[in-house]
Structure formats: structure tokens, C-alpha cells
Short mmCIF file of C-alpha atoms in Angstrom, two decimals:
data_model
loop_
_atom_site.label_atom_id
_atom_site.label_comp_id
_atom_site.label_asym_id
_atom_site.label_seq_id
_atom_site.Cartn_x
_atom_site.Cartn_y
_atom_site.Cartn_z
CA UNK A 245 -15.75 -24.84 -9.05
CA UNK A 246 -14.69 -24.51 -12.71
CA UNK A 247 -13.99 -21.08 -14.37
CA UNK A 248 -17.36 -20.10 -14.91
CA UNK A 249 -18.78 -20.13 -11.87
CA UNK A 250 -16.15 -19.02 -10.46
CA UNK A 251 -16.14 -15.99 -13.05
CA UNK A 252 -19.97 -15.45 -12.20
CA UNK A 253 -18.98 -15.02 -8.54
CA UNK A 254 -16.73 -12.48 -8.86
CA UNK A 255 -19.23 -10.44 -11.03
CA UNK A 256 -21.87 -11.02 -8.16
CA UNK A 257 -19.46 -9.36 -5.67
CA UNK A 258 -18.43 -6.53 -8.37
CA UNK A 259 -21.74 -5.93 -8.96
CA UNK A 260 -22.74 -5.41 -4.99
CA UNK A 261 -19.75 -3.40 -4.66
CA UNK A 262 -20.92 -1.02 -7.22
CA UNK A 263 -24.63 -1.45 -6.56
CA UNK A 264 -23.56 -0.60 -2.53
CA UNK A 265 -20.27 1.29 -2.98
CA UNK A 266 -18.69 -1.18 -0.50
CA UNK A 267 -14.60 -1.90 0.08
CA UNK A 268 -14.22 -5.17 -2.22
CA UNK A 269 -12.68 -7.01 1.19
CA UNK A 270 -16.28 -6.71 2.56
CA UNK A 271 -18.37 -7.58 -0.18
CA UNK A 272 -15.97 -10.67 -0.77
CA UNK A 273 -16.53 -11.77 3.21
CA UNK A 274 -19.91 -11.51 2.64
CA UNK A 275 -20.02 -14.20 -0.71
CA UNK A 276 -18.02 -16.17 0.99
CA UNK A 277 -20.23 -16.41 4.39
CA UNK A 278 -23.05 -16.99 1.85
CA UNK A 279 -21.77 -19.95 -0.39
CA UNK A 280 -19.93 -21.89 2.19
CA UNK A 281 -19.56 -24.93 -0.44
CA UNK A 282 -16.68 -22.54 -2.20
CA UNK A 283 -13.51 -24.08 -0.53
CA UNK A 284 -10.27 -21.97 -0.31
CA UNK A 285 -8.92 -22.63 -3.68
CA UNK A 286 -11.66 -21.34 -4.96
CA UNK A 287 -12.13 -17.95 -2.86
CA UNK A 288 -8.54 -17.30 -3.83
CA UNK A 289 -9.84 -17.53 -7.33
CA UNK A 290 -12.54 -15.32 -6.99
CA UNK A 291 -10.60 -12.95 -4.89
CA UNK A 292 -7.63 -12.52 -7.73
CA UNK A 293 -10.46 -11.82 -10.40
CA UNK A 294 -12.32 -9.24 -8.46
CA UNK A 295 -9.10 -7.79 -7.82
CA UNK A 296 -7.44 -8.10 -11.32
CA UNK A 297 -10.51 -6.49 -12.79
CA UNK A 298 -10.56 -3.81 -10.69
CA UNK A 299 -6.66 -2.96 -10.69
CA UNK A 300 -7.69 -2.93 -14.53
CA UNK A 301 -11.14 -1.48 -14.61
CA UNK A 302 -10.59 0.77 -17.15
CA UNK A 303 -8.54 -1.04 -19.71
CA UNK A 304 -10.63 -4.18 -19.01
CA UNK A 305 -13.92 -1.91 -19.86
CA UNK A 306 -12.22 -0.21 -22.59
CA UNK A 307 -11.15 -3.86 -24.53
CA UNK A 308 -15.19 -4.99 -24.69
CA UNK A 309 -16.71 -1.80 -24.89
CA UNK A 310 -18.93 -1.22 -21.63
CA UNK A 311 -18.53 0.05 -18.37
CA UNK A 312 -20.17 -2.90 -16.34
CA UNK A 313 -19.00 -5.34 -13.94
CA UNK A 314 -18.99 -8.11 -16.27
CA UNK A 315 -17.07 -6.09 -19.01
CA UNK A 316 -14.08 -5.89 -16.12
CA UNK A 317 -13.99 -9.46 -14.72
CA UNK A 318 -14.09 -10.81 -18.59
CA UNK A 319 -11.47 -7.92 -19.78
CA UNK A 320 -9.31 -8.37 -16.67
CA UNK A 321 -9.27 -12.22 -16.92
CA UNK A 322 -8.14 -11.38 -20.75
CA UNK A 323 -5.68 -8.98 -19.64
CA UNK A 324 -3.85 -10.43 -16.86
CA UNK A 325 -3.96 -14.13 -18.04
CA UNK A 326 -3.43 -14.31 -21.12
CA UNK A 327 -6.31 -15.86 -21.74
CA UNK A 328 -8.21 -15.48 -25.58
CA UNK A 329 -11.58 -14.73 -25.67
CA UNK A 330 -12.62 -17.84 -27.54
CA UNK A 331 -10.54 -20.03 -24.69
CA UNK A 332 -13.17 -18.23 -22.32
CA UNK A 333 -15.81 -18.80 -24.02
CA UNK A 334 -15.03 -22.46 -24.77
CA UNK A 335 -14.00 -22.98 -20.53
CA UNK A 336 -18.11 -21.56 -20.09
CA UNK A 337 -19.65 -24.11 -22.93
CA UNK A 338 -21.68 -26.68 -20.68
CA UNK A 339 -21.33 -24.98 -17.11
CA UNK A 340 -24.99 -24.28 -16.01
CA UNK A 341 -23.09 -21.76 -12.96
CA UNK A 342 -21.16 -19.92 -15.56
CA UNK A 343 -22.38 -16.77 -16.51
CA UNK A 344 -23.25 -15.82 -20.26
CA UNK A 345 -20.39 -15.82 -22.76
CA UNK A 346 -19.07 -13.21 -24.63
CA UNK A 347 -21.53 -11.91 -27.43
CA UNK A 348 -20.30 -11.84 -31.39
CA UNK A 349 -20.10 -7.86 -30.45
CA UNK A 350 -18.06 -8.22 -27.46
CA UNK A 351 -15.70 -10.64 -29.63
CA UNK A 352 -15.39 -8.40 -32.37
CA UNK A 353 -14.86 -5.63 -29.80
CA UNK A 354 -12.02 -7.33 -28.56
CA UNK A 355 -10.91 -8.92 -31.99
CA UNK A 356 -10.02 -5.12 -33.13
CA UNK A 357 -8.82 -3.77 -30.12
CA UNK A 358 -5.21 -3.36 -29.30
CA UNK A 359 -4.71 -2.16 -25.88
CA UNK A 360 -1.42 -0.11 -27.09
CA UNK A 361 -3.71 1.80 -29.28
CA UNK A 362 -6.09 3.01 -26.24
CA UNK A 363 -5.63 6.68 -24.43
CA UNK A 364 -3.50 7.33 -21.70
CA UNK A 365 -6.07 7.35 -19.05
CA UNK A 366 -6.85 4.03 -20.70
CA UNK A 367 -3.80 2.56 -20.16
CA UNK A 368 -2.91 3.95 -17.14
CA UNK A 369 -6.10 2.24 -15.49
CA UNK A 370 -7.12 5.68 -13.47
CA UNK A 371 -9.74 7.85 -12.95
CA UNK A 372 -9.75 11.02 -15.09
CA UNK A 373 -9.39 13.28 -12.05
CA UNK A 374 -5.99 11.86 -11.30
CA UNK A 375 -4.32 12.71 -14.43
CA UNK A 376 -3.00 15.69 -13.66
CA UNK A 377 -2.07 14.55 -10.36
CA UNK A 378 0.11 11.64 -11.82
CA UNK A 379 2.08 14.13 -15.11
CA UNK A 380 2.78 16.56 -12.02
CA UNK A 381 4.72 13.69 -10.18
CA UNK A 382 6.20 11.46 -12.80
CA UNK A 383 5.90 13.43 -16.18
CA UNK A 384 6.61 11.65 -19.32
CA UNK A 385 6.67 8.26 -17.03
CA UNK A 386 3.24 8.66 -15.83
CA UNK A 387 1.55 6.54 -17.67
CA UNK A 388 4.02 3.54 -16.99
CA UNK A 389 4.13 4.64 -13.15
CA UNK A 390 0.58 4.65 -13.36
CA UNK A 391 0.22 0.68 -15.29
CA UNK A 392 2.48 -0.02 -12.29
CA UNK A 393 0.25 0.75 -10.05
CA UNK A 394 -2.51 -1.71 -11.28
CA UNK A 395 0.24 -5.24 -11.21
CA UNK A 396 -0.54 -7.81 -8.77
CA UNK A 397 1.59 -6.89 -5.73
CA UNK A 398 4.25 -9.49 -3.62
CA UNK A 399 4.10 -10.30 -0.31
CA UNK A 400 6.66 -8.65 2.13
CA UNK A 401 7.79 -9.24 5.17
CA UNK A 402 10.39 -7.79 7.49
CA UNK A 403 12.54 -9.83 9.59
CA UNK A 404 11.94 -9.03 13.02
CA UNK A 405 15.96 -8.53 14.25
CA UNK A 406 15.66 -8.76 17.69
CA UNK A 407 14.41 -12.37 17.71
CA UNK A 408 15.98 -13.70 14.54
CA UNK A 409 17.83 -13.29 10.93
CA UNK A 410 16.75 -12.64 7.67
CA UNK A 411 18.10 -15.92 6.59
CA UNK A 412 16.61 -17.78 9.80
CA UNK A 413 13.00 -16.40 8.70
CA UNK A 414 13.77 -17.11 5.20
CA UNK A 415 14.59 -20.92 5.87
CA UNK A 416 10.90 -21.23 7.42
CA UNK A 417 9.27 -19.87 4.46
CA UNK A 418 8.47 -21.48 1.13
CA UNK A 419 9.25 -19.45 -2.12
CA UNK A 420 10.34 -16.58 0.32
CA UNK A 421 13.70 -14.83 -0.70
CA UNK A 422 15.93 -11.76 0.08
CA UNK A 423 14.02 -8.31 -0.55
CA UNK A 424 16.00 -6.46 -3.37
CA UNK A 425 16.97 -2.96 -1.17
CA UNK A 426 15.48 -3.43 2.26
CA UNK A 427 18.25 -5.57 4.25
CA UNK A 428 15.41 -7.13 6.53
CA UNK A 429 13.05 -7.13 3.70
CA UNK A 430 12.18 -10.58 2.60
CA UNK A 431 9.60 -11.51 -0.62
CA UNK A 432 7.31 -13.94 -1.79
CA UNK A 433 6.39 -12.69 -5.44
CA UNK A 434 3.07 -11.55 -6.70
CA UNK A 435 0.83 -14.82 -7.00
CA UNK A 436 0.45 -16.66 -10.81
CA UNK A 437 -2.71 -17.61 -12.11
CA UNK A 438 -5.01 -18.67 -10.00
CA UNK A 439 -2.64 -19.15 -6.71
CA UNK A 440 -3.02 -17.62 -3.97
CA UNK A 441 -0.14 -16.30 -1.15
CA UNK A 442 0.20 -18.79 1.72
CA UNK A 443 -1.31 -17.64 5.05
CA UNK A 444 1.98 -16.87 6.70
CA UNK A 445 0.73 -15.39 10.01
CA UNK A 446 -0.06 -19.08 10.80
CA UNK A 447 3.74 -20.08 10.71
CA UNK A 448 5.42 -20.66 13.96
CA UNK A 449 8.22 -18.61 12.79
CA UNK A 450 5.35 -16.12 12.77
CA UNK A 451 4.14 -17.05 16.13
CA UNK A 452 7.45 -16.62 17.60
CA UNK A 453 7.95 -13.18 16.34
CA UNK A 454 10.44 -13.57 14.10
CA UNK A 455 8.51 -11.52 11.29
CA UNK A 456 5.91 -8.92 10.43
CA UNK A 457 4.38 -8.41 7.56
CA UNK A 458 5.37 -4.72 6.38
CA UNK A 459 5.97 -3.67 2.39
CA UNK A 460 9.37 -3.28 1.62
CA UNK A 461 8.77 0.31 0.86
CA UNK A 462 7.50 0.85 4.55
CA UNK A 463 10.61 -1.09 5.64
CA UNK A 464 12.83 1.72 3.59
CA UNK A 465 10.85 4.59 5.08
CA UNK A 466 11.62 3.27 8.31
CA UNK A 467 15.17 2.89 7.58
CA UNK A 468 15.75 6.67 6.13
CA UNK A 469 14.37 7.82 9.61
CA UNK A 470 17.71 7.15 10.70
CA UNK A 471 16.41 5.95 14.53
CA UNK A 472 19.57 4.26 16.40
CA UNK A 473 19.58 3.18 20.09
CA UNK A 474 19.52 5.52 22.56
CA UNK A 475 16.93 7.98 20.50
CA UNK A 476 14.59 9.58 22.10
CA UNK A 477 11.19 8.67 19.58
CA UNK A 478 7.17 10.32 18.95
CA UNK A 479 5.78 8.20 16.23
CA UNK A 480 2.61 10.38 15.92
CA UNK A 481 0.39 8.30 14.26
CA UNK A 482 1.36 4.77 15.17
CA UNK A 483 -1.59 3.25 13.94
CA UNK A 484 -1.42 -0.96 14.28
CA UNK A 485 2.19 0.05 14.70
CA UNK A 486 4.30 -0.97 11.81
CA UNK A 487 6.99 1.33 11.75
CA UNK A 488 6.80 1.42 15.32
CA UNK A 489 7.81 -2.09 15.54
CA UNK A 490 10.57 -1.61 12.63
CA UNK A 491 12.21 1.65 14.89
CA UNK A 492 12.44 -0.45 17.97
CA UNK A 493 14.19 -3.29 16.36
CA UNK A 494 16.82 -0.45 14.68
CA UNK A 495 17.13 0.61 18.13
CA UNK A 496 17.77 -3.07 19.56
CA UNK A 497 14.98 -1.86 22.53
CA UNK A 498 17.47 0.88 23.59
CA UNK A 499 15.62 4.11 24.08
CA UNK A 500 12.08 5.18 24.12
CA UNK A 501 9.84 5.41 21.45
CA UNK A 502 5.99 6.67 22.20
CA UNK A 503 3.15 5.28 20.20
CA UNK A 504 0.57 8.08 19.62
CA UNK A 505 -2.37 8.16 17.53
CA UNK A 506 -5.54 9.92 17.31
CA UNK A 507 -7.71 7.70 16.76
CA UNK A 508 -7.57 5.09 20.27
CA UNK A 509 -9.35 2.49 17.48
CA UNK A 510 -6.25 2.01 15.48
CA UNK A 511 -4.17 1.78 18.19
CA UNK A 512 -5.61 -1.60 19.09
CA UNK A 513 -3.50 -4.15 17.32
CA UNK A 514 -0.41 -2.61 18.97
CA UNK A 515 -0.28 -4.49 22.46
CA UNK A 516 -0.30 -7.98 20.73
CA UNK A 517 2.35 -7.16 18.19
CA UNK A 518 4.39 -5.33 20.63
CA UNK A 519 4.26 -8.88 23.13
CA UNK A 520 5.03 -11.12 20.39
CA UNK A 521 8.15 -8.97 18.56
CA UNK A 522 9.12 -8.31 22.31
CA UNK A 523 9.83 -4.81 21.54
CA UNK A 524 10.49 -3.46 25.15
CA UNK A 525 11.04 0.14 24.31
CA UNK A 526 7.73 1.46 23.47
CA UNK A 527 5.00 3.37 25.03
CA UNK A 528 1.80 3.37 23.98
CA UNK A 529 -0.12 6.70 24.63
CA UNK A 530 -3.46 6.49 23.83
CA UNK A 531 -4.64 10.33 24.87
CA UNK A 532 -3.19 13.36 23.48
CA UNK A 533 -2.54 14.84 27.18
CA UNK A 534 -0.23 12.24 27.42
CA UNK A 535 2.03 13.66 25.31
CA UNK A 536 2.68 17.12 26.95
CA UNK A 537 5.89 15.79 28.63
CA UNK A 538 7.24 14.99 25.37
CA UNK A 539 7.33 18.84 23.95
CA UNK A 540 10.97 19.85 23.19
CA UNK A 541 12.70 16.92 23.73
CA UNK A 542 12.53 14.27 20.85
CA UNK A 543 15.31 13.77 18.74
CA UNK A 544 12.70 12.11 16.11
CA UNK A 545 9.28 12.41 15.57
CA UNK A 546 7.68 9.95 13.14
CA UNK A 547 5.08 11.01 11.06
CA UNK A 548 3.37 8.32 8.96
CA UNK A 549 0.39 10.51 7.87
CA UNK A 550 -2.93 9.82 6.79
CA UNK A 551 -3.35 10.38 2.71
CA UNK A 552 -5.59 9.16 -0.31
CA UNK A 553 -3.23 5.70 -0.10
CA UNK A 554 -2.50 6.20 -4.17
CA UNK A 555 0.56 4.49 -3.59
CA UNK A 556 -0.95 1.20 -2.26
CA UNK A 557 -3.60 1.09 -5.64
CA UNK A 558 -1.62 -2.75 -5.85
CA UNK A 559 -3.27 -3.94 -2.57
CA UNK A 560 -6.14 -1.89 -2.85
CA UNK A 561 -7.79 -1.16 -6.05
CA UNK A 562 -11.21 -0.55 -4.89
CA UNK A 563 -10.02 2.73 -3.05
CA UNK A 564 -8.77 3.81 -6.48
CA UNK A 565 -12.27 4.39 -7.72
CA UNK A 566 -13.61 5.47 -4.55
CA UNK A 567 -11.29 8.27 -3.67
CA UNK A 568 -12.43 11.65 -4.71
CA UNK A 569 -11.17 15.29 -5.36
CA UNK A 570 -12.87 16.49 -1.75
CA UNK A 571 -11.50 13.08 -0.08
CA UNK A 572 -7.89 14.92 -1.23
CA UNK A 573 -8.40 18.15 -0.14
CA UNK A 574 -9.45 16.65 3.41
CA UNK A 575 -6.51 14.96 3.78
CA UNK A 576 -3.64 17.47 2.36
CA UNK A 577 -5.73 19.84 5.34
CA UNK A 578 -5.30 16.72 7.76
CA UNK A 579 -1.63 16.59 7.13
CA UNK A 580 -0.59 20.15 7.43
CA UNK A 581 -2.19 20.31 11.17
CA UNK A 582 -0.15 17.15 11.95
CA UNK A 583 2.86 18.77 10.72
CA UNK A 584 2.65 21.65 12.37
CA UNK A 585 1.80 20.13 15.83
CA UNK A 586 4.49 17.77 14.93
CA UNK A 587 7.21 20.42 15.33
CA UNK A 588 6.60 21.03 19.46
CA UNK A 589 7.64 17.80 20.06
CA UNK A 590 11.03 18.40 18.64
CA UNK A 591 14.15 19.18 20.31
CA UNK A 592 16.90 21.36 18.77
CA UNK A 593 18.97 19.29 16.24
CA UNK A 594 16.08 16.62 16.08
CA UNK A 595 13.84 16.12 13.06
CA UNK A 596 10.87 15.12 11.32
CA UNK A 597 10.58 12.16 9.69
CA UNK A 598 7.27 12.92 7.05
CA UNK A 599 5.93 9.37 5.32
CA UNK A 600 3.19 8.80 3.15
CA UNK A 601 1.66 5.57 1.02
CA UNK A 602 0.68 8.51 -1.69
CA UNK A 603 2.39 9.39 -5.01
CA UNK A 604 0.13 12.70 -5.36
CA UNK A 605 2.47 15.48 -4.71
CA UNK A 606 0.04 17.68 -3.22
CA UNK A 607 0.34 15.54 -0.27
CA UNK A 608 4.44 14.92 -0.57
CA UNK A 609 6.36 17.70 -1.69
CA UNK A 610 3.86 20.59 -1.86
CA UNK A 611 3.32 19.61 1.97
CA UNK A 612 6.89 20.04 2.81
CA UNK A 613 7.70 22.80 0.99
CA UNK A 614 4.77 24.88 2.81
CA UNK A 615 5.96 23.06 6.61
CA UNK A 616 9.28 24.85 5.51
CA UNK A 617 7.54 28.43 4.73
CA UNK A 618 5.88 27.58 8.12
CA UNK A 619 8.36 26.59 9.90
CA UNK A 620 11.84 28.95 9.14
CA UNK A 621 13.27 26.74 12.26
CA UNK A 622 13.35 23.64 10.19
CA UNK A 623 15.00 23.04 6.94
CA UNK A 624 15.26 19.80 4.51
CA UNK A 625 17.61 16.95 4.54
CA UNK A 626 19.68 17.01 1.41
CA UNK A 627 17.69 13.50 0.41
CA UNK A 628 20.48 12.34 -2.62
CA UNK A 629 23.40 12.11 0.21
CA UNK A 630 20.75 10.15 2.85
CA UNK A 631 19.27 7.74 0.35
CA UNK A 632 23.20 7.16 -1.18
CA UNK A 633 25.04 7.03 2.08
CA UNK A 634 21.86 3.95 3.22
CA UNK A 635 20.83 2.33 -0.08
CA UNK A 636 24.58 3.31 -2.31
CA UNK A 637 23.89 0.03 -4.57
CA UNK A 638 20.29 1.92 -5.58
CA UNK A 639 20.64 5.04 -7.40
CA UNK A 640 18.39 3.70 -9.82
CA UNK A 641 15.66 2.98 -7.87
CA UNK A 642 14.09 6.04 -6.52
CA UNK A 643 13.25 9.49 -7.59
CA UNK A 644 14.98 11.92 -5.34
CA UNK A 645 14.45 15.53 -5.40
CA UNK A 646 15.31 18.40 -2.90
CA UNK A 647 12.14 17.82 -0.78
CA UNK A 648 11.94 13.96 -0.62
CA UNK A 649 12.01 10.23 -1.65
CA UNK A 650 9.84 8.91 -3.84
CA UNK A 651 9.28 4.85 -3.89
CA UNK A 652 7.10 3.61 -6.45
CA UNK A 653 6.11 -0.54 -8.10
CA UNK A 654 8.07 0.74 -11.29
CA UNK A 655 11.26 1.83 -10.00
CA UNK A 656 11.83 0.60 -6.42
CA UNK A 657 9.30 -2.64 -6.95
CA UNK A 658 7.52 -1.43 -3.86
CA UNK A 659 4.30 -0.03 -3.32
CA UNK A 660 4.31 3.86 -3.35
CA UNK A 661 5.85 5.70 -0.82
CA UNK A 662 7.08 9.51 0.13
CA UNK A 663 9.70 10.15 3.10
CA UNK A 664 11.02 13.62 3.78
CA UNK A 665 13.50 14.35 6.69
CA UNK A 666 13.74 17.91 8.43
CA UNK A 667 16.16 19.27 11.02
CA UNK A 668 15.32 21.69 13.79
CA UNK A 669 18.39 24.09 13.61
#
């Protein structure tokens, strides 16, 4: 496929994502079952202009003047390639799939615009809503933090250390290279063009279980629980068991870490990931009885809550103009019962390890500042000494306050994150 029909695809799926307010994944599974002549090269095409235009919805809108599907996959091909708008236009001229070219308004629209000139919101690529949420967390920086937000992200992995090195994984991995902080982490960098990231879970190295795929933020998160052999673990809400995997390699498969979470449906991945890292110190409980036996005596409980995701906008941009005010307040309620059922499960001198994929404060700080007022028993890691004493080459790279870490694409280069640690006295 040339440029233009690829470019008309991806404004059929934006469209029936809009028209059926359906997650971009779907709705690009779906054109894809339906036009099996599109090979892989050309899916991966499709895929990075959907997604470009809708990590860039706004600005990409903003730079032709409408709000329409087909203003965001021509304003996001603009934006994030480089390309002119007369280059487009001449790639279209003779390609009966391609859709229309730009109009003489939409060139002068774009002729005249200069994206530094736009609003904030603009810039920032967010919903209006969010504002306020974003100047609370990063201030003057928002916007930037924000423009982060909407880059095409890397590929991570974690070296799986109970079955091989970093460097062993590394040298079975084209374009793959040392993770900047994480010292497991490992990186192929955000694709070019129209590339796409190789399909790594078909590697033998893969097979073998000598790697996961995990963000390095994730992989940091994990790492500031502090979880060493021995340890007595809860991770709460395991999910497909990421972090679970990452603690039991910390602990080289000495202690016991139970894999909880409350919904059985997420839990399913687990087993097979569990097998193939042969991580031997894990439980999987799938019903909340099951974890009466564990009140009082955990010297960590994990909790890797369920939030809006703001912090993973890179990976999923669609969710960034799905989420709403009401889809907040559900989850900031969500987190504070998990917190506070969180704390029976901990033994004197143990702690709470409190992680999120959200830059919203509302959900980070707020939330452990109230567990605190809730909980006189518990009080807050001083964060500056844990993240210098683990990471003491990478002051720079976080924002650390009295109540957390912050992670985000513009200073860490990983997708957003929040981890808070507090002690039982």
C-alpha cells in the first residue's frame, strides 16, 4: 500500500472509534480481519498513524482547523513526520485508495499556523478537564510534562535474573541496549517513521524466560519496594503479574510472595509467566478468603492500584480522550478502600508499597496523605534518602517530594509512574 491508502485506513478506523467509542486496539483488529490483503508492513503503518494522531489529537486538529478524524491523521502525519503539506498532497496525486487531499483552506490553515503560537491545552495535546489536574502536579512544567506524554514510547524489557543477564538478553536482541536507571531494564527506542518494534515475545531468548516485557518505570517501582529474599510478600493486585514476577527475581525465589487480585479475570496470564520465568516463590490466591492467614504478618504488601492510567497516555492515547471526571472520582474511591484493607495485612515494622501508572495527584499524593490521617500507625518513607541511596547517579530524574516518587517520559524517559513507601511503627 502507498501512503494514501494507507492514510485512508487509518481515518476508517478513527472514524469507527469515534462513531463507536471503541479502544483503538479493537477497532484496528477489526480493519485488519477485514482487509486481509494489508500485509504487516503495512498494519504497522496504519497502526503508528492512528496512534500518532491520537497522541496528538488536539494539536493535529488545531493545525487544519477541524475537529474530525481526518483533520488528526493529516495533522499528526504533519506533526510527527515532518512531512509538508504539499509533500502529502503530492504522495495522494494518482492513488485511486487515497483519500481526498488537503483543500486550499486546509493549506492555508496550516500555511499560517505555528504550533508554538497555539494555547496551552493546545500544545499540551489534553482534554480541557485535565488542566488543572496537570499545573497541580508539575506547575510551570506542565505543559512540557504534558507534550511528553503524547511522544511515541520505547520498548522495555526487564531481564529476567534468575535465568539470565542483562547483557546475555541484550546479545539476543537487535537494536536492544542498556535501560538508562533500571539495572535490568533494557530498551529498544521509540520506532522511526513508518517502522514498527520487532515482535520480541517470539524470540527464544523470550521463550526461555530470560525476559519480560515491563516499562522501565514499572521496573523502578519494583525496585523502591525494597523486597530482598527471605520477605514475607501480599502483592494485592497482581494483575497479569508484572511486578510480581520482578519481586521474585529480587528475592532470587527465597521467600513467599502471594498473588492476589480481585478480579480472578486478570489473574489469568499469571500461571504461564510464572512457569516460563520459573519464579518458584509465588502463590497465586485467587479468592479473597484466602488471604485471612496473611493478616499481621507481611513485611511488604504491594499495592499496584487501579487509576485513570494518565501516566501510560504514550501506549495508550485512546484512553486519554475517553477518561472522564466521574471515571476519576471512581477510582481515587477504589484506591482508598484498597489502602485501607491493605494495612491488616501488615506486620509491625513492615510497609506499604503504593504504585500507580497516574500523574494526577489526586490519586498519588492526596491518597497518601489521607492513608496517613487514616492510619496514625503508619508514617512515610523519607523518599529523597530511598530514591538516592538506589538510583544515587539520578537526582535529576525524578520529582521527589515528602509523600512520593514521581516518574514521568520528560524527566525519567519512562512512562508515568507514582511509588510511595509507608512503615507500620
Amino acid at each position: 500500500m502507498r501512503l494514501g491508502g494507507r492514510l485512508a485506513a487509518a481515518i476508517e478506523v478513527l472514524e469507527d472509534m469515534e462513531r463507536r467509542h471503541r479502544p483503538s486496539a479493537d477497532a484496528l483488529k477489526d480493519w485488519g480481519l477485514s482487509h486481509r490483503f494489508a500485509g504487516a508492513g503495512d498494519r504497522a503503518a496504519i497502526g503508528n498513524i492512528v496512534y500518532d494522531a491520537l497522541r496528538r489529537r488536539r494539536s493535529a486538529g488545531w493545525l487544519l482547523g477541524d475537529a474530525a478524524p481526518r483533520a488528526w491523521a493529516f495533522g499528526g502525519l504533519i506533526l510527527e513526520t515532518g512531512r509538508t503539506a504539499a509533500g502529502i498532497n503530492a504522495s495522494l496525486d494518482g492513488d485511486r485508495f487515497a483519500p481526498s487531499p488537503l483543500t486550499e483552506a486546509e493549506m492555508a490553515a496550516i500555511a499560517a499556523r505555528d504550533l508554538a503560537d497555539a494555547p496551552e491545552v493546545v500544545r499540551a495535546d489534553v482534554p480541557d478537564w485535565c488542566v488543572p489536574l496537570l499545573e497541580t502536579a508539575f506547575g510551570e512544567d506542565w505543559v512540557e510534562e504534558a507534550r511528553a506524554l503524547a511522544a511515541r514510547p520505547p520498548l522495555d524489557m526487564r531481564a529476567n535474573t534468575l535465568l539470565a543477564t542483562r547483557d546475555k538478553v541484550i546479545g539476543e536482541l537487535a537494536g536492544a541496549a542498556p535501560a538508562a536507571i533500571a539495572p535490568d531494564g533494557i530498551r529498544i527506542p521509540p520506532i522511526e517513521g513508518d517502522g514498527r518494534h520487532p515482535n520480541v515475545q517470539v524470540e527464544p531468548a523470550f521463550q526461555k524466560g530470560w525476559f519480560e516485557i515491563q516499562d522501565e518505570g514499572s521496573q523502578i517501582a519494583a525496585r523502591l519496594t525494597g523486597a530482598a529474599p527471605g520477605m514475607q510478600v501480599l502483592d494485592l493486585c497482581a494483575g497479569a503479574g508484572g511486578k510480581t514476577l520482578a519481586l521474585a527475581a529480587m528475592m532470587d525465589n527465597r521467600g513467599q510472595i502471594f498473588a492476589h487480585d480481585s478480579e480472578k479475570a486478570r489473574l489469568a496470564p499469571i500461571f504461564d509467566r510464572l512457569k516460563r520465568a520459573e519464579c518458584r516463590n509465588v502463590q497465586v490466591i485467587a479468592n479473597s478468603t484466602g488471604l485471612a492467614d496473611l493478616e499481621g504478618r507481611m513485611d511488604l504488601v504491594l499495592i499496584d492500584a487501579p487509576c485513570t492510567g494518565s501516566g501510560t497516555w504514550r501506549r495508550r492515547p485512546d484512553a486519554k480522550w475517553r477518561l472522564t471526571e466521574r471515571q476519576l472520582d471512581v477510582r481515587i474511591a477504589e484506591q482508598r478502600s484498597i489502602l485501607d484493607n491493605a494495612a491488616r495485612y501488615v506486620k509491625p515494622g513492615g510497609s506499604i508499597a503504593y504504585v500507580t501508572c497516574s500523574v494526577f495527584p489526586s490519586e498519588n499524593q492526596d491518597q497518601v496523605t489521607a492513608f496517613l490521617d487514616r492510619h496514625p500507625g503508619f508514617e512515610a518513607a523519607d523518599h529523597a534518602a530511598l530514591w538516592a541511596g538506589m538510583f544515587p547517579k539520578h537526582a535529576d530524574k525524578t520529582r521527589t517530594g515528602e509523600h512520593g516518587v514521581v516518574l514521568t517520559p520528560l524527566r525519567s524517559g519512562t512512562d508515568g509512574f507514582f511509588f510511595a513507601s509507608m512503615r507500620r511503627a
